[in-house]
């Protein structure tokens, strides 16, 4: 019998095991895909981070972007410059090349600019300005050559140019040391300034006129101020005028913001000395290409500024010669902005007005302060002559007042509205219509102690003062100059309101419209602006270039005014677009 064997088959895979293998395969594939995806995300994140840190624009000026790398380069350049300026200034102070007080003032300014946030903010704005000025320069057909760039580098690497200056400085000098100048003090300063101008025109030597009229420390030296630099803080317009003069040139009479009148003469110009290591240090700080590009932009901006100023000074334009009466509004409501002019002597419990909140009302120190105040008030009222009473009041304020600030000025508080003072102090001054100049008020108790008050003047509300002016101008034979001297709150009141020549751009828009629309000899209706009422008398009209103080003021301000308008228009037109997260913080 034959036995047949059944063919053998290989082991059969179970359906379940096969599914598990496939599952493991796809898990592995998925894991690989996930790793790749995470890697791509990380790469993308790194790329985005790098882009944001280096290439993302902080601003766009037209088609030109300002990247973060460019911003960082500018920050490094400004930090280098400020550090160099600080070292150079300290060397000049130590070497006696600059007045120590002025040196410390300039040093404090540099140190304030060195704050990290300040440097970053200024650098961002500088980059935008330089790129926009480059665009404006191109529109004006301006370019810079290699020689211009080299000259700009030399200027930056050099110590400041110095000018030896003689000056006639005539300030309003108050009769009481520390007090504000009175109208009479200001009138005397103006009169002396006009006499000084006339003396120079007659050929009197500058030094002699300075010795006769100077009120400053340089009076005895013939007005010799020594050497000044262009960053001297005396008065921006006057210093700018000085640094536009040739040797032996003289400025016009310029009235400063401090109400001092100045005439300056340049007798010598000392060029700055170049620091031989500066350029190499700058290149090491920011790189050769970056430094040169920044200087190129700055040289182009300087050329643009020079052109705008030169055009403004050379342009013949329609102008009006005006006299002005200005009635100030000292509050939100011109019908209620009454002011009082007064002085006070403060007697505080324990001579300490700052810490009375912790002092019990029944503390004997309150009664002691009251008795002191009462005695002072009685003694002052006993002086019949008003002028002698005021003199004695000032003496007592200086020696006894616990308000040391006003006390040093004889108790002078100046003029103030009702809202400017605590109610207890203001009420007896504003509610008593019978007070006369020189009257003694008080003692008046407030949270600071007891006040003895010298009432000097009540200034009616703006609407009431305006009515006085209008009635006076409407009278037969009205003298505009006399009315201005008696009633105007403007800086030119002492000159009869004389403003001199003005372009439309030098006046508020509504005032300019009224003045240029009026006929020669006419007086405009009052023009009300937030700060007050303007009345203009048109004395003359002509097409003319600027001169005198007008020219000096235009030279000092023309470019900033022009560029501010241009930039505002560019921002509005979206030609300049900035990252608000950066620029709003600045």
PDB file of N, CA and C in Angstrom, residues 360-418:
ATOM      1  N   UNK A 360      -2.396 119.147  64.961  1.00  0.00           N
ATOM      2  CA  UNK A 360      -3.759 119.245  65.477  1.00  0.00           C
ATOM      3  C   UNK A 360      -4.237 120.696  65.439  1.00  0.00           C
ATOM      4  N   UNK A 361      -5.522 120.936  65.119  1.00  0.00           N
ATOM      5  CA  UNK A 361      -6.048 122.304  65.052  1.00  0.00           C
ATOM      6  C   UNK A 361      -5.893 123.074  66.353  1.00  0.00           C
ATOM      7  N   UNK A 362      -5.892 122.351  67.477  1.00  0.00           N
ATOM      8  CA  UNK A 362      -5.778 123.029  68.779  1.00  0.00           C
ATOM      9  C   UNK A 362      -4.340 123.231  69.229  1.00  0.00           C
ATOM     10  N   UNK A 363      -3.405 122.819  68.387  1.00  0.00           N
ATOM     11  CA  UNK A 363      -1.998 122.995  68.760  1.00  0.00           C
ATOM     12  C   UNK A 363      -1.698 124.477  68.953  1.00  0.00           C
ATOM     13  N   UNK A 364      -1.014 124.847  70.027  1.00  0.00           N
ATOM     14  CA  UNK A 364      -0.713 126.264  70.305  1.00  0.00           C
ATOM     15  C   UNK A 364       0.081 126.947  69.187  1.00  0.00           C
ATOM     16  N   UNK A 365       0.746 126.183  68.363  1.00  0.00           N
ATOM     17  CA  UNK A 365       1.534 126.779  67.285  1.00  0.00           C
ATOM     18  C   UNK A 365       0.656 127.559  66.308  1.00  0.00           C
ATOM     19  N   UNK A 366      -0.600 127.135  66.149  1.00  0.00           N
ATOM     20  CA  UNK A 366      -1.512 127.864  65.278  1.00  0.00           C
ATOM     21  C   UNK A 366      -1.767 129.274  65.814  1.00  0.00           C
ATOM     22  N   UNK A 367      -2.031 129.359  67.092  1.00  0.00           N
ATOM     23  CA  UNK A 367      -2.302 130.658  67.709  1.00  0.00           C
ATOM     24  C   UNK A 367      -1.062 131.549  67.674  1.00  0.00           C
ATOM     25  N   UNK A 368       0.110 130.944  67.847  1.00  0.00           N
ATOM     26  CA  UNK A 368       1.348 131.728  67.812  1.00  0.00           C
ATOM     27  C   UNK A 368       1.569 132.315  66.418  1.00  0.00           C
ATOM     28  N   UNK A 369       1.296 131.513  65.377  1.00  0.00           N
ATOM     29  CA  UNK A 369       1.438 132.004  64.014  1.00  0.00           C
ATOM     30  C   UNK A 369       0.438 133.119  63.732  1.00  0.00           C
ATOM     31  N   UNK A 370      -0.772 132.974  64.263  1.00  0.00           N
ATOM     32  CA  UNK A 370      -1.794 134.000  64.074  1.00  0.00           C
ATOM     33  C   UNK A 370      -1.373 135.318  64.703  1.00  0.00           C
ATOM     34  N   UNK A 371      -0.814 135.259  65.895  1.00  0.00           N
ATOM     35  CA  UNK A 371      -0.380 136.472  66.587  1.00  0.00           C
ATOM     36  C   UNK A 371       0.745 137.158  65.817  1.00  0.00           C
ATOM     37  N   UNK A 372       1.664 136.377  65.285  1.00  0.00           N
ATOM     38  CA  UNK A 372       2.746 136.955  64.479  1.00  0.00           C
ATOM     39  C   UNK A 372       2.180 137.685  63.257  1.00  0.00           C
ATOM     40  N   UNK A 373       1.228 137.022  62.593  1.00  0.00           N
ATOM     41  CA  UNK A 373       0.633 137.607  61.403  1.00  0.00           C
ATOM     42  C   UNK A 373      -0.137 138.886  61.737  1.00  0.00           C
ATOM     43  N   UNK A 374      -0.853 138.856  62.863  1.00  0.00           N
ATOM     44  CA  UNK A 374      -1.641 140.027  63.252  1.00  0.00           C
ATOM     45  C   UNK A 374      -0.742 141.219  63.544  1.00  0.00           C
ATOM     46  N   UNK A 375       0.360 140.974  64.224  1.00  0.00           N
ATOM     47  CA  UNK A 375       1.289 142.073  64.538  1.00  0.00           C
ATOM     48  C   UNK A 375       1.876 142.670  63.260  1.00  0.00           C
ATOM     49  N   UNK A 376       2.260 141.793  62.307  1.00  0.00           N
ATOM     50  CA  UNK A 376       2.818 142.283  61.053  1.00  0.00           C
ATOM     51  C   UNK A 376       1.795 143.107  60.280  1.00  0.00           C
ATOM     52  N   UNK A 377       0.544 142.643  60.250  1.00  0.00           N
ATOM     53  CA  UNK A 377      -0.511 143.371  59.538  1.00  0.00           C
ATOM     54  C   UNK A 377      -0.766 144.728  60.189  1.00  0.00           C
ATOM     55  N   UNK A 378      -0.818 144.756  61.524  1.00  0.00           N
ATOM     56  CA  UNK A 378      -1.054 146.023  62.233  1.00  0.00           C
ATOM     57  C   UNK A 378       0.080 147.010  61.983  1.00  0.00           C
ATOM     58  N   UNK A 379       1.289 146.528  62.045  1.00  0.00           N
ATOM     59  CA  UNK A 379       2.448 147.408  61.828  1.00  0.00           C
ATOM     60  C   UNK A 379       2.441 147.984  60.414  1.00  0.00           C
ATOM     61  N   UNK A 380       2.079 147.176  59.436  1.00  0.00           N
ATOM     62  CA  UNK A 380       2.072 147.645  58.050  1.00  0.00           C
ATOM     63  C   UNK A 380       0.940 148.637  57.804  1.00  0.00           C
ATOM     64  N   UNK A 381      -0.237 148.367  58.386  1.00  0.00           N
ATOM     65  CA  UNK A 381      -1.356 149.299  58.214  1.00  0.00           C
ATOM     66  C   UNK A 381      -1.072 150.655  58.853  1.00  0.00           C
ATOM     67  N   UNK A 382      -0.201 150.653  59.836  1.00  0.00           N
ATOM     68  CA  UNK A 382       0.120 151.905  60.531  1.00  0.00           C
ATOM     69  C   UNK A 382       0.980 152.838  59.683  1.00  0.00           C
ATOM     70  N   UNK A 383       1.533 152.331  58.580  1.00  0.00           N
ATOM     71  CA  UNK A 383       2.349 153.152  57.676  1.00  0.00           C
ATOM     72  C   UNK A 383       1.411 153.823  56.685  1.00  0.00           C
ATOM     73  N   UNK A 384       1.274 155.133  56.780  1.00  0.00           N
ATOM     74  CA  UNK A 384       0.290 155.849  55.962  1.00  0.00           C
ATOM     75  C   UNK A 384       0.696 155.939  54.501  1.00  0.00           C
ATOM     76  N   UNK A 385       1.971 156.161  54.227  1.00  0.00           N
ATOM     77  CA  UNK A 385       2.434 156.327  52.855  1.00  0.00           C
ATOM     78  C   UNK A 385       2.477 154.965  52.153  1.00  0.00           C
ATOM     79  N   UNK A 386       1.748 154.847  51.020  1.00  0.00           N
ATOM     80  CA  UNK A 386       1.625 153.566  50.324  1.00  0.00           C
ATOM     81  C   UNK A 386       2.965 153.050  49.826  1.00  0.00           C
ATOM     82  N   UNK A 387       3.820 153.936  49.298  1.00  0.00           N
ATOM     83  CA  UNK A 387       5.120 153.504  48.788  1.00  0.00           C
ATOM     84  C   UNK A 387       6.002 152.986  49.916  1.00  0.00           C
ATOM     85  N   UNK A 388       5.998 153.703  51.067  1.00  0.00           N
ATOM     86  CA  UNK A 388       6.789 153.248  52.209  1.00  0.00           C
ATOM     87  C   UNK A 388       6.248 151.935  52.763  1.00  0.00           C
ATOM     88  N   UNK A 389       4.903 151.783  52.741  1.00  0.00           N
ATOM     89  CA  UNK A 389       4.286 150.536  53.220  1.00  0.00           C
ATOM     90  C   UNK A 389       4.736 149.366  52.356  1.00  0.00           C
ATOM     91  N   UNK A 390       4.768 149.582  51.021  1.00  0.00           N
ATOM     92  CA  UNK A 390       5.184 148.509  50.127  1.00  0.00           C
ATOM     93  C   UNK A 390       6.652 148.143  50.352  1.00  0.00           C
ATOM     94  N   UNK A 391       7.505 149.146  50.537  1.00  0.00           N
ATOM     95  CA  UNK A 391       8.928 148.885  50.791  1.00  0.00           C
ATOM     96  C   UNK A 391       9.104 148.079  52.066  1.00  0.00           C
ATOM     97  N   UNK A 392       8.375 148.482  53.123  1.00  0.00           N
ATOM     98  CA  UNK A 392       8.476 147.758  54.404  1.00  0.00           C
ATOM     99  C   UNK A 392       7.932 146.332  54.266  1.00  0.00           C
ATOM    100  N   UNK A 393       6.841 146.185  53.499  1.00  0.00           N
ATOM    101  CA  UNK A 393       6.270 144.859  53.264  1.00  0.00           C
ATOM    102  C   UNK A 393       7.309 143.932  52.644  1.00  0.00           C
ATOM    103  N   UNK A 394       8.022 144.428  51.650  1.00  0.00           N
ATOM    104  CA  UNK A 394       9.035 143.612  50.987  1.00  0.00           C
ATOM    105  C   UNK A 394      10.152 143.213  51.944  1.00  0.00           C
ATOM    106  N   UNK A 395      10.543 144.136  52.825  1.00  0.00           N
ATOM    107  CA  UNK A 395      11.594 143.829  53.798  1.00  0.00           C
ATOM    108  C   UNK A 395      11.150 142.745  54.767  1.00  0.00           C
ATOM    109  N   UNK A 396       9.905 142.864  55.256  1.00  0.00           N
ATOM    110  CA  UNK A 396       9.395 141.863  56.202  1.00  0.00           C
ATOM    111  C   UNK A 396       9.256 140.505  55.512  1.00  0.00           C
ATOM    112  N   UNK A 397       8.763 140.498  54.271  1.00  0.00           N
ATOM    113  CA  UNK A 397       8.605 139.238  53.534  1.00  0.00           C
ATOM    114  C   UNK A 397       9.932 138.512  53.405  1.00  0.00           C
ATOM    115  N   UNK A 398      10.994 139.258  53.120  1.00  0.00           N
ATOM    116  CA  UNK A 398      12.306 138.635  52.932  1.00  0.00           C
ATOM    117  C   UNK A 398      12.836 138.017  54.217  1.00  0.00           C
ATOM    118  N   UNK A 399      12.524 138.601  55.350  1.00  0.00           N
ATOM    119  CA  UNK A 399      13.106 138.124  56.618  1.00  0.00           C
ATOM    120  C   UNK A 399      12.195 137.195  57.392  1.00  0.00           C
ATOM    121  N   UNK A 400      10.853 137.286  57.183  1.00  0.00           N
ATOM    122  CA  UNK A 400       9.940 136.546  58.061  1.00  0.00           C
ATOM    123  C   UNK A 400       9.051 135.530  57.353  1.00  0.00           C
ATOM    124  N   UNK A 401       8.840 135.663  56.037  1.00  0.00           N
ATOM    125  CA  UNK A 401       7.873 134.784  55.379  1.00  0.00           C
ATOM    126  C   UNK A 401       8.342 133.336  55.373  1.00  0.00           C
ATOM    127  N   UNK A 402       7.415 132.428  55.654  1.00  0.00           N
ATOM    128  CA  UNK A 402       7.707 130.994  55.584  1.00  0.00           C
ATOM    129  C   UNK A 402       7.523 130.436  54.177  1.00  0.00           C
ATOM    130  N   UNK A 403       7.059 131.274  53.248  1.00  0.00           N
ATOM    131  CA  UNK A 403       7.097 130.928  51.823  1.00  0.00           C
ATOM    132  C   UNK A 403       8.412 131.483  51.298  1.00  0.00           C
ATOM    133  N   UNK A 404       9.439 130.668  51.309  1.00  0.00           N
ATOM    134  CA  UNK A 404      10.783 131.153  51.002  1.00  0.00           C
ATOM    135  C   UNK A 404      10.939 131.600  49.550  1.00  0.00           C
ATOM    136  N   UNK A 405      10.172 130.974  48.645  1.00  0.00           N
ATOM    137  CA  UNK A 405      10.300 131.340  47.236  1.00  0.00           C
ATOM    138  C   UNK A 405       9.822 132.759  46.985  1.00  0.00           C
ATOM    139  N   UNK A 406       8.564 133.043  47.361  1.00  0.00           N
ATOM    140  CA  UNK A 406       8.056 134.405  47.168  1.00  0.00           C
ATOM    141  C   UNK A 406       8.725 135.372  48.138  1.00  0.00           C
ATOM    142  N   UNK A 407       9.088 134.890  49.317  1.00  0.00           N
ATOM    143  CA  UNK A 407       9.731 135.761  50.298  1.00  0.00           C
ATOM    144  C   UNK A 407      11.017 136.368  49.773  1.00  0.00           C
ATOM    145  N   UNK A 408      11.785 135.582  49.027  1.00  0.00           N
ATOM    146  CA  UNK A 408      13.041 136.087  48.469  1.00  0.00           C
ATOM    147  C   UNK A 408      12.810 137.225  47.493  1.00  0.00           C
ATOM    148  N   UNK A 409      11.608 137.276  46.897  1.00  0.00           N
ATOM    149  CA  UNK A 409      11.252 138.346  45.955  1.00  0.00           C
ATOM    150  C   UNK A 409      10.364 139.385  46.615  1.00  0.00           C
ATOM    151  N   UNK A 410      10.452 139.537  47.931  1.00  0.00           N
ATOM    152  CA  UNK A 410       9.649 140.534  48.640  1.00  0.00           C
ATOM    153  C   UNK A 410       8.193 140.150  48.767  1.00  0.00           C
ATOM    154  N   UNK A 411       7.890 138.867  48.692  1.00  0.00           N
ATOM    155  CA  UNK A 411       6.517 138.390  48.815  1.00  0.00           C
ATOM    156  C   UNK A 411       5.745 138.373  47.515  1.00  0.00           C
ATOM    157  N   UNK A 412       6.403 138.745  46.404  1.00  0.00           N
ATOM    158  CA  UNK A 412       5.733 138.898  45.107  1.00  0.00           C
ATOM    159  C   UNK A 412       5.124 137.589  44.608  1.00  0.00           C
ATOM    160  N   UNK A 413       3.810 137.612  44.290  1.00  0.00           N
ATOM    161  CA  UNK A 413       3.110 136.460  43.739  1.00  0.00           C
ATOM    162  C   UNK A 413       2.744 136.672  42.276  1.00  0.00           C
ATOM    163  N   UNK A 414       2.916 137.888  41.763  1.00  0.00           N
ATOM    164  CA  UNK A 414       2.522 138.175  40.397  1.00  0.00           C
ATOM    165  C   UNK A 414       1.016 138.253  40.272  1.00  0.00           C
ATOM    166  N   UNK A 415       0.519 138.064  39.057  1.00  0.00           N
ATOM    167  CA  UNK A 415      -0.925 138.080  38.821  1.00  0.00           C
ATOM    168  C   UNK A 415      -1.444 136.650  38.759  1.00  0.00           C
ATOM    169  N   UNK A 416      -2.698 136.474  39.194  1.00  0.00           N
ATOM    170  CA  UNK A 416      -3.272 135.130  39.224  1.00  0.00           C
ATOM    171  C   UNK A 416      -4.788 135.218  39.151  1.00  0.00           C
ATOM    172  N   UNK A 417      -5.394 134.150  38.646  1.00  0.00           N
ATOM    173  CA  UNK A 417      -6.849 134.043  38.621  1.00  0.00           C
ATOM    174  C   UNK A 417      -7.331 133.453  39.934  1.00  0.00           C
ATOM    175  N   UNK A 418      -8.615 133.528  40.163  1.00  0.00           N
ATOM    176  CA  UNK A 418      -9.201 133.000  41.397  1.00  0.00           C
ATOM    177  C   UNK A 418      -8.897 131.502  41.546  1.00  0.00           C
TER     178      UNK A 418
END
